[in-house]
Tab-separated table of N, CA and C in Angstrom:
chain	number	residue	atom	x	y	z
N	1	MET	N	-23.999	-58.330	-216.153
N	1	MET	CA	-22.988	-57.394	-216.616
N	1	MET	C	-22.211	-58.042	-217.758
N	2	THR	N	-22.172	-57.403	-218.901
N	2	THR	CA	-21.412	-57.883	-220.035
N	2	THR	C	-20.029	-57.251	-219.980
N	3	LEU	N	-19.006	-58.090	-219.953
N	3	LEU	CA	-17.641	-57.594	-219.835
N	3	LEU	C	-17.033	-57.345	-221.205
N	4	PRO	N	-16.268	-56.259	-221.321
N	4	PRO	CA	-15.538	-56.045	-222.568
N	4	PRO	C	-14.417	-57.061	-222.674
N	5	PRO	N	-13.821	-57.194	-223.840
N	5	PRO	CA	-12.697	-58.114	-223.966
N	5	PRO	C	-11.570	-57.715	-223.020
N	6	ALA	N	-10.707	-58.675	-222.714
N	6	ALA	CA	-9.572	-58.388	-221.842
N	6	ALA	C	-8.781	-57.227	-222.429
N	7	ARG	N	-8.420	-56.307	-221.581
N	7	ARG	CA	-7.740	-55.109	-222.058
N	7	ARG	C	-6.626	-54.720	-221.115
N	8	SER	N	-5.691	-53.945	-221.651
N	8	SER	CA	-4.644	-53.363	-220.820
N	8	SER	C	-4.149	-52.089	-221.475
N	9	LEU	N	-3.506	-51.261	-220.672
N	9	LEU	CA	-2.922	-50.017	-221.147
N	9	LEU	C	-1.667	-49.757	-220.334
N	10	THR	N	-0.592	-49.352	-221.000
N	10	THR	CA	0.633	-48.961	-220.316
N	10	THR	C	0.931	-47.519	-220.686
N	11	TRP	N	1.277	-46.728	-219.671
N	11	TRP	CA	1.499	-45.307	-219.872
N	11	TRP	C	2.735	-44.889	-219.094
N	12	SER	N	3.641	-44.176	-219.725
N	12	SER	CA	4.813	-43.630	-219.036
N	12	SER	C	4.473	-42.242	-218.511
N	13	LEU	N	4.915	-41.966	-217.299
N	13	LEU	CA	4.645	-40.672	-216.679
N	13	LEU	C	5.951	-39.981	-216.329
N	14	PRO	N	5.984	-38.658	-216.462
N	14	PRO	CA	7.181	-37.926	-216.041
N	14	PRO	C	7.265	-37.911	-214.517
N	15	CYS	N	8.451	-37.785	-214.013
N	15	CYS	CA	8.633	-37.699	-212.554
N	15	CYS	C	8.420	-36.257	-212.107
N	16	THR	N	7.170	-35.835	-212.143
N	16	THR	CA	6.798	-34.485	-211.738
N	16	THR	C	5.725	-34.560	-210.664
N	17	ALA	N	5.527	-33.448	-209.981
N	17	ALA	CA	4.565	-33.415	-208.878
N	17	ALA	C	3.139	-33.709	-209.334
N	18	ASP	N	2.811	-33.443	-210.588
N	18	ASP	CA	1.446	-33.679	-211.051
N	18	ASP	C	1.223	-35.083	-211.616
N	19	ALA	N	2.236	-35.941	-211.584
N	19	ALA	CA	2.089	-37.302	-212.119
N	19	ALA	C	0.991	-38.109	-211.419
N	20	PRO	N	0.874	-38.066	-210.063
N	20	PRO	CA	-0.234	-38.811	-209.446
N	20	PRO	C	-1.614	-38.332	-209.907
N	21	ALA	N	-1.772	-37.035	-210.076
N	21	ALA	CA	-3.061	-36.509	-210.556
N	21	ALA	C	-3.320	-36.958	-211.986
N	22	ARG	N	-2.291	-36.960	-212.806
N	22	ARG	CA	-2.442	-37.425	-214.187
N	22	ARG	C	-2.806	-38.912	-214.222
N	23	ALA	N	-2.176	-39.695	-213.363
N	23	ALA	CA	-2.498	-41.123	-213.285
N	23	ALA	C	-3.945	-41.338	-212.862
N	24	ARG	N	-4.443	-40.503	-211.945
N	24	ARG	CA	-5.850	-40.598	-211.542
N	24	ARG	C	-6.775	-40.298	-212.718
N	25	GLN	N	-6.443	-39.272	-213.501
N	25	GLN	CA	-7.262	-38.920	-214.670
N	25	GLN	C	-7.315	-40.073	-215.666
N	26	ILE	N	-6.167	-40.648	-215.954
N	26	ILE	CA	-6.104	-41.764	-216.898
N	26	ILE	C	-6.922	-42.937	-216.362
N	27	THR	N	-6.792	-43.215	-215.071
N	27	THR	CA	-7.540	-44.310	-214.440
N	27	THR	C	-9.039	-44.086	-214.581
N	28	ARG	N	-9.491	-42.897	-214.259
N	28	ARG	CA	-10.933	-42.577	-214.323
N	28	ARG	C	-11.460	-42.807	-215.734
N	29	ARG	N	-10.748	-42.300	-216.726
N	29	ARG	CA	-11.191	-42.428	-218.111
N	29	ARG	C	-11.167	-43.885	-218.572
N	30	LEU	N	-10.099	-44.586	-218.255
N	30	LEU	CA	-9.946	-45.970	-218.686
N	30	LEU	C	-11.028	-46.867	-218.080
N	31	LEU	N	-11.257	-46.756	-216.788
N	31	LEU	CA	-12.268	-47.602	-216.152
N	31	LEU	C	-13.664	-47.264	-216.654
N	32	HIS	N	-13.902	-46.000	-216.964
N	32	HIS	CA	-15.179	-45.614	-217.574
N	32	HIS	C	-15.318	-46.276	-218.946
N	33	ASP	N	-14.239	-46.227	-219.737
N	33	ASP	CA	-14.271	-46.857	-221.061
N	33	ASP	C	-14.475	-48.367	-220.966
N	34	TRP	N	-13.970	-48.983	-219.891
N	34	TRP	CA	-14.155	-50.415	-219.685
N	34	TRP	C	-15.543	-50.746	-219.124
N	35	GLY	N	-16.318	-49.728	-218.802
N	35	GLY	CA	-17.667	-49.951	-218.291
N	35	GLY	C	-17.733	-50.297	-216.817
N	36	LEU	N	-16.668	-49.990	-216.075
N	36	LEU	CA	-16.660	-50.270	-214.634
N	36	LEU	C	-17.243	-49.087	-213.877
N	37	ASP	N	-17.910	-49.383	-212.779
N	37	ASP	CA	-18.598	-48.330	-212.044
N	37	ASP	C	-17.708	-47.678	-210.983
N	38	ASP	N	-18.303	-46.758	-210.249
N	38	ASP	CA	-17.571	-45.998	-209.234
N	38	ASP	C	-16.987	-46.874	-208.135
N	39	GLU	N	-17.563	-48.064	-207.935
N	39	GLU	CA	-17.037	-48.995	-206.928
N	39	GLU	C	-15.552	-49.261	-207.183
N	40	TYR	N	-15.195	-49.430	-208.430
N	40	TYR	CA	-13.806	-49.672	-208.801
N	40	TYR	C	-13.025	-48.371	-208.939
N	41	THR	N	-13.652	-47.405	-209.565
N	41	THR	CA	-12.938	-46.189	-209.939
N	41	THR	C	-12.336	-45.462	-208.750
N	42	CYS	N	-13.104	-45.223	-207.714
N	42	CYS	CA	-12.595	-44.467	-206.562
N	42	CYS	C	-11.422	-45.181	-205.899
N	43	ARG	N	-11.571	-46.466	-205.666
N	43	ARG	CA	-10.481	-47.217	-205.022
N	43	ARG	C	-9.255	-47.326	-205.923
N	44	THR	N	-9.480	-47.551	-207.211
N	44	THR	CA	-8.355	-47.690	-208.134
N	44	THR	C	-7.612	-46.365	-208.285
N	45	GLU	N	-8.329	-45.267	-208.354
N	45	GLU	CA	-7.683	-43.950	-208.433
N	45	GLU	C	-6.786	-43.709	-207.223
N	46	ALA	N	-7.277	-44.017	-206.039
N	46	ALA	CA	-6.484	-43.799	-204.822
N	46	ALA	C	-5.242	-44.683	-204.811
N	47	VAL	N	-5.390	-45.938	-205.212
N	47	VAL	CA	-4.251	-46.855	-205.251
N	47	VAL	C	-3.212	-46.376	-206.266
N	48	VAL	N	-3.648	-45.996	-207.457
N	48	VAL	CA	-2.725	-45.529	-208.487
N	48	VAL	C	-1.978	-44.288	-208.009
N	49	ALA	N	-2.679	-43.350	-207.420
N	49	ALA	CA	-2.034	-42.121	-206.943
N	49	ALA	C	-0.982	-42.427	-205.880
N	50	GLU	N	-1.279	-43.350	-204.970
N	50	GLU	CA	-0.306	-43.731	-203.936
N	50	GLU	C	0.920	-44.394	-204.551
N	51	LEU	N	0.704	-45.343	-205.442
N	51	LEU	CA	1.827	-46.062	-206.043
N	51	LEU	C	2.700	-45.139	-206.899
N	52	VAL	N	2.072	-44.277	-207.674
N	52	VAL	CA	2.837	-43.342	-208.503
N	52	VAL	C	3.570	-42.334	-207.622
N	53	GLY	N	2.890	-41.810	-206.612
N	53	GLY	CA	3.534	-40.866	-205.698
N	53	GLY	C	4.739	-41.476	-205.007
N	54	ASN	N	4.607	-42.723	-204.566
N	54	ASN	CA	5.742	-43.413	-203.929
N	54	ASN	C	6.887	-43.621	-204.915
N	55	ALA	N	6.570	-44.006	-206.142
N	55	ALA	CA	7.611	-44.224	-207.139
N	55	ALA	C	8.378	-42.934	-207.415
N	56	ILE	N	7.677	-41.835	-207.489
N	56	ILE	CA	8.331	-40.553	-207.758
N	56	ILE	C	9.163	-40.102	-206.561
N	57	SER	N	8.668	-40.327	-205.359
N	57	SER	CA	9.375	-39.888	-204.150
N	57	SER	C	10.592	-40.735	-203.819
N	58	HIS	N	10.538	-42.018	-204.110
N	58	HIS	CA	11.560	-42.937	-203.610
N	58	HIS	C	12.411	-43.608	-204.669
N	59	ALA	N	12.205	-43.286	-205.932
N	59	ALA	CA	12.931	-44.005	-206.980
N	59	ALA	C	13.472	-43.042	-208.023
N	60	ARG	N	14.308	-43.575	-208.870
N	60	ARG	CA	14.824	-42.800	-209.992
N	60	ARG	C	13.740	-42.665	-211.057
N	61	PRO	N	13.960	-41.747	-211.998
N	61	PRO	CA	12.959	-41.546	-213.070
N	61	PRO	C	12.684	-42.813	-213.860
N	62	GLY	N	11.574	-42.771	-214.536
N	62	GLY	CA	11.188	-43.894	-215.374
N	62	GLY	C	9.958	-44.592	-214.835
N	63	VAL	N	8.913	-43.848	-214.481
N	63	VAL	CA	7.693	-44.435	-213.933
N	63	VAL	C	6.783	-44.851	-215.080
N	64	ARG	N	6.380	-46.118	-215.046
N	64	ARG	CA	5.481	-46.669	-216.054
N	64	ARG	C	4.317	-47.347	-215.345
N	65	VAL	N	3.102	-46.986	-215.744
N	65	VAL	CA	1.897	-47.550	-215.129
N	65	VAL	C	1.208	-48.449	-216.143
N	66	THR	N	0.809	-49.633	-215.686
N	66	THR	CA	0.040	-50.555	-216.522
N	66	THR	C	-1.259	-50.879	-215.804
N	67	TRP	N	-2.367	-50.726	-216.510
N	67	TRP	CA	-3.677	-51.103	-216.000
N	67	TRP	C	-4.121	-52.331	-216.784
N	68	ARG	N	-4.680	-53.331	-216.090
N	68	ARG	CA	-5.194	-54.528	-216.762
N	68	ARG	C	-6.580	-54.845	-216.215
N	69	LEU	N	-7.458	-55.194	-217.101
N	69	LEU	CA	-8.768	-55.691	-216.703
N	69	LEU	C	-8.638	-57.199	-216.560
N	70	VAL	N	-8.842	-57.704	-215.349
N	70	VAL	CA	-8.680	-59.117	-215.040
N	70	VAL	C	-10.064	-59.753	-214.971
N	71	ARG	N	-10.239	-60.828	-215.707
N	71	ARG	CA	-11.552	-61.473	-215.748
N	71	ARG	C	-11.455	-62.938	-215.378
N	72	ASP	N	-10.803	-63.241	-214.261
N	72	ASP	CA	-10.667	-64.645	-213.867
N	72	ASP	C	-11.724	-65.087	-212.857
N	73	THR	N	-12.653	-64.205	-212.557
N	73	THR	CA	-13.771	-64.529	-211.671
N	73	THR	C	-15.060	-64.021	-212.313
N	74	GLU	N	-16.167	-64.230	-211.635
N	74	GLU	CA	-17.442	-63.773	-212.165
N	74	GLU	C	-17.476	-62.255	-212.320
N	75	ARG	N	-16.876	-61.557	-211.368
N	75	ARG	CA	-16.817	-60.095	-211.440
N	75	ARG	C	-15.394	-59.671	-211.753
N	76	PRO	N	-15.230	-58.636	-212.561
N	76	PRO	CA	-13.885	-58.242	-212.976
N	76	PRO	C	-13.094	-57.602	-211.843
N	77	ALA	N	-11.802	-57.543	-212.039
N	77	ALA	CA	-10.894	-56.827	-211.147
N	77	ALA	C	-9.982	-55.981	-212.020
N	78	VAL	N	-9.370	-54.992	-211.406
N	78	VAL	CA	-8.410	-54.148	-212.106
N	78	VAL	C	-7.054	-54.362	-211.452
N	79	ARG	N	-6.068	-54.701	-212.242
N	79	ARG	CA	-4.698	-54.841	-211.735
N	79	ARG	C	-3.914	-53.634	-212.219
N	80	VAL	N	-3.244	-52.997	-211.282
N	80	VAL	CA	-2.425	-51.828	-211.575
N	80	VAL	C	-0.989	-52.170	-211.224
N	81	GLU	N	-0.068	-51.894	-212.133
N	81	GLU	CA	1.357	-52.111	-211.889
N	81	GLU	C	2.082	-50.795	-212.123
N	82	VAL	N	2.899	-50.399	-211.162
N	82	VAL	CA	3.711	-49.197	-211.308
N	82	VAL	C	5.169	-49.619	-211.238
N	83	ALA	N	5.853	-49.494	-212.362
N	83	ALA	CA	7.265	-49.864	-212.451
N	83	ALA	C	8.100	-48.591	-212.365
N	84	ASP	N	9.153	-48.642	-211.570
N	84	ASP	CA	10.031	-47.481	-211.435
N	84	ASP	C	11.453	-47.852	-211.825
N	85	GLY	N	12.313	-46.873	-211.862
N	85	GLY	CA	13.696	-47.107	-212.237
N	85	GLY	C	14.646	-47.077	-211.062
N	86	GLY	N	14.101	-47.097	-209.854
N	86	GLY	CA	14.936	-46.931	-208.673
N	86	GLY	C	15.172	-48.201	-207.909
N	87	PRO	N	15.819	-48.068	-206.777
N	87	PRO	CA	16.134	-49.243	-205.959
N	87	PRO	C	14.859	-49.866	-205.391
N	88	ALA	N	14.828	-51.185	-205.348
N	88	ALA	CA	13.686	-51.891	-204.753
N	88	ALA	C	13.738	-51.726	-203.245
N	89	ARG	N	12.588	-51.462	-202.655
N	89	ARG	CA	12.496	-51.336	-201.204
N	89	ARG	C	11.496	-52.358	-200.712
N	90	SER	N	11.845	-53.032	-199.682
N	90	SER	CA	10.948	-54.042	-199.136
N	90	SER	C	9.958	-53.385	-198.195
N	91	PRO	N	8.809	-54.029	-197.914
N	91	PRO	CA	7.854	-53.466	-196.962
N	91	PRO	C	8.481	-53.162	-195.610
N	92	ALA	N	9.496	-53.919	-195.202
N	92	ALA	CA	10.138	-53.670	-193.910
N	92	ALA	C	10.842	-52.321	-193.888
N	93	ASP	N	11.243	-51.801	-195.046
N	93	ASP	CA	11.917	-50.502	-195.102
N	93	ASP	C	11.033	-49.380	-194.578
N	94	THR	N	9.736	-49.544	-194.636
N	94	THR	CA	8.842	-48.467	-194.240
N	94	THR	C	8.359	-48.606	-192.803
N	95	ASP	N	8.796	-49.632	-192.091
N	95	ASP	CA	8.327	-49.848	-190.729
N	95	ASP	C	9.047	-48.992	-189.696
N	96	ARG	N	10.076	-48.288	-190.079
N	96	ARG	CA	10.897	-47.596	-189.098
N	96	ARG	C	10.262	-46.343	-188.521
N	97	ASP	N	9.466	-45.595	-189.245
N	97	ASP	CA	8.850	-44.377	-188.736
N	97	ASP	C	7.443	-44.248	-189.310
N	98	PRO	N	6.436	-44.757	-188.613
N	98	PRO	CA	5.087	-44.776	-189.176
N	98	PRO	C	4.509	-43.392	-189.432
N	99	ASP	N	5.045	-42.353	-188.791
N	99	ASP	CA	4.542	-41.012	-189.055
N	99	ASP	C	5.020	-40.472	-190.396
N	100	GLU	N	6.147	-40.964	-190.888
N	100	GLU	CA	6.719	-40.447	-192.121
N	100	GLU	C	6.747	-41.449	-193.264
N	101	HIS	N	6.661	-42.725	-192.977
N	101	HIS	CA	6.823	-43.746	-194.020
N	101	HIS	C	5.785	-44.850	-193.850
N	102	GLY	N	5.350	-45.395	-194.958
N	102	GLY	CA	4.512	-46.575	-194.911
N	102	GLY	C	3.017	-46.346	-194.954
N	103	ARG	N	2.572	-45.111	-194.827
N	103	ARG	CA	1.124	-44.876	-194.862
N	103	ARG	C	0.525	-45.227	-196.213
N	104	GLY	N	1.255	-44.930	-197.281
N	104	GLY	CA	0.758	-45.246	-198.620
N	104	GLY	C	0.533	-46.725	-198.814
N	105	ARG	N	1.445	-47.528	-198.305
N	105	ARG	CA	1.279	-48.978	-198.432
N	105	ARG	C	0.107	-49.475	-197.603
N	106	ARG	N	-0.135	-48.869	-196.472
N	106	ARG	CA	-1.311	-49.260	-195.677
N	106	ARG	C	-2.604	-48.873	-196.391
N	107	ILE	N	-2.587	-47.738	-197.074
N	107	ILE	CA	-3.756	-47.343	-197.862
N	107	ILE	C	-3.989	-48.345	-198.986
N	108	VAL	N	-2.929	-48.703	-199.694
N	108	VAL	CA	-3.040	-49.679	-200.784
N	108	VAL	C	-3.560	-51.008	-200.244
N	109	ALA	N	-3.024	-51.462	-199.125
N	109	ALA	CA	-3.463	-52.734	-198.543
N	109	ALA	C	-4.938	-52.693	-198.161
N	110	ALA	N	-5.409	-51.550	-197.705
N	110	ALA	CA	-6.813	-51.428	-197.302
N	110	ALA	C	-7.755	-51.405	-198.501
N	111	LEU	N	-7.310	-50.881	-199.632
N	111	LEU	CA	-8.186	-50.722	-200.797
N	111	LEU	C	-8.097	-51.858	-201.807
N	112	ALA	N	-6.990	-52.575	-201.797
N	112	ALA	CA	-6.775	-53.633	-202.787
N	112	ALA	C	-7.115	-54.996	-202.199
N	113	SER	N	-7.552	-55.893	-203.052
N	113	SER	CA	-7.794	-57.262	-202.593
N	113	SER	C	-6.484	-58.041	-202.504
N	114	ARG	N	-5.497	-57.658	-203.310
N	114	ARG	CA	-4.151	-58.248	-203.282
N	114	ARG	C	-3.170	-57.172	-203.692
N	115	TRP	N	-1.930	-57.256	-203.211
N	115	TRP	CA	-0.895	-56.320	-203.623
N	115	TRP	C	0.467	-56.897	-203.316
N	116	GLY	N	1.492	-56.337	-203.935
N	116	GLY	CA	2.837	-56.819	-203.674
N	116	GLY	C	3.884	-56.034	-204.443
N	117	THR	N	5.107	-56.532	-204.375
N	117	THR	CA	6.257	-55.904	-205.006
N	117	THR	C	7.093	-56.986	-205.669
N	118	SER	N	7.632	-56.675	-206.824
N	118	SER	CA	8.559	-57.594	-207.475
N	118	SER	C	9.672	-56.794	-208.141
N	119	ARG	N	10.849	-57.392	-208.180
N	119	ARG	CA	11.971	-56.742	-208.865
N	119	ARG	C	11.749	-56.830	-210.365
N	120	ARG	N	12.174	-55.797	-211.062
N	120	ARG	CA	12.065	-55.797	-212.518
N	120	ARG	C	13.158	-56.668	-213.108
N	121	ARG	N	12.837	-57.412	-214.135
N	121	ARG	CA	13.816	-58.276	-214.787
N	121	ARG	C	14.520	-57.563	-215.930
N	122	ASP	N	13.824	-56.598	-216.536
N	122	ASP	CA	14.357	-55.961	-217.740
N	122	ASP	C	15.332	-54.825	-217.457
N	123	ARG	N	15.316	-54.271	-216.240
N	123	ARG	CA	16.211	-53.160	-215.881
N	123	ARG	C	16.158	-52.936	-214.378
N	124	PRO	N	17.015	-52.056	-213.838
N	124	PRO	CA	16.968	-51.792	-212.397
N	124	PRO	C	15.612	-51.223	-211.979
N	125	GLY	N	15.257	-51.466	-210.750
N	125	GLY	CA	13.997	-50.956	-210.226
N	125	GLY	C	13.083	-52.078	-209.802
N	126	CYS	N	11.868	-51.726	-209.492
N	126	CYS	CA	10.902	-52.735	-209.099
N	126	CYS	C	9.514	-52.330	-209.565
N	127	THR	N	8.605	-53.268	-209.438
N	127	THR	CA	7.214	-53.045	-209.804
N	127	THR	C	6.357	-53.244	-208.571
N	128	TYR	N	5.557	-52.255	-208.262
N	128	TYR	CA	4.566	-52.347	-207.198
N	128	TYR	C	3.235	-52.599	-207.893
N	129	TRP	N	2.490	-53.562	-207.405
N	129	TRP	CA	1.224	-53.889	-208.056
N	129	TRP	C	0.112	-54.042	-207.017
N	130	ALA	N	-1.097	-53.836	-207.490
N	130	ALA	CA	-2.281	-54.023	-206.646
N	130	ALA	C	-3.421	-54.482	-207.531
N	131	GLN	N	-4.250	-55.332	-206.989
N	131	GLN	CA	-5.440	-55.773	-207.705
N	131	GLN	C	-6.658	-55.320	-206.927
N	132	ILE	N	-7.524	-54.589	-207.598
N	132	ILE	CA	-8.718	-54.028	-206.970
N	132	ILE	C	-9.911	-54.806	-207.502
N	133	GLY	N	-10.572	-55.540	-206.633
N	133	GLY	CA	-11.741	-56.312	-207.013
N	133	GLY	C	-12.994	-55.686	-206.443
N	134	PRO	N	-14.125	-56.313	-206.660
N	134	PRO	CA	-15.367	-55.782	-206.111
N	134	PRO	C	-15.328	-55.796	-204.585
N	135	SER	N	-15.971	-54.805	-203.987
N	135	SER	CA	-15.974	-54.764	-202.508
N	135	SER	C	-17.096	-55.594	-201.952
């Protein structure tokens, strides 16, 4: 497999109900352009939709998605970062009612090889990230 040069894309999304679907469309097109197969695309689309949906539901406006092609191993990985403008919430915040909260993070954990949360340095809010590698 010949890898394209290291690439990234950052896209701002409106805080609307169709933002997760739009993020999935962008993901599908971008990974296709990078030459990645369905192994990555399906999992990355689901992760992006969960992260964007959570950002819209739980944070203030200002959702920004960054996709990066990571080539630090023999096979590439895709790193997705979703930055929001709202209050940072720790994973423990979602443990209180599993029927209503936390399912998205469990989905992300199941599909990603690594994931986490970090506070934004440039403004209020936090960044949720996930790295999707080969299965």
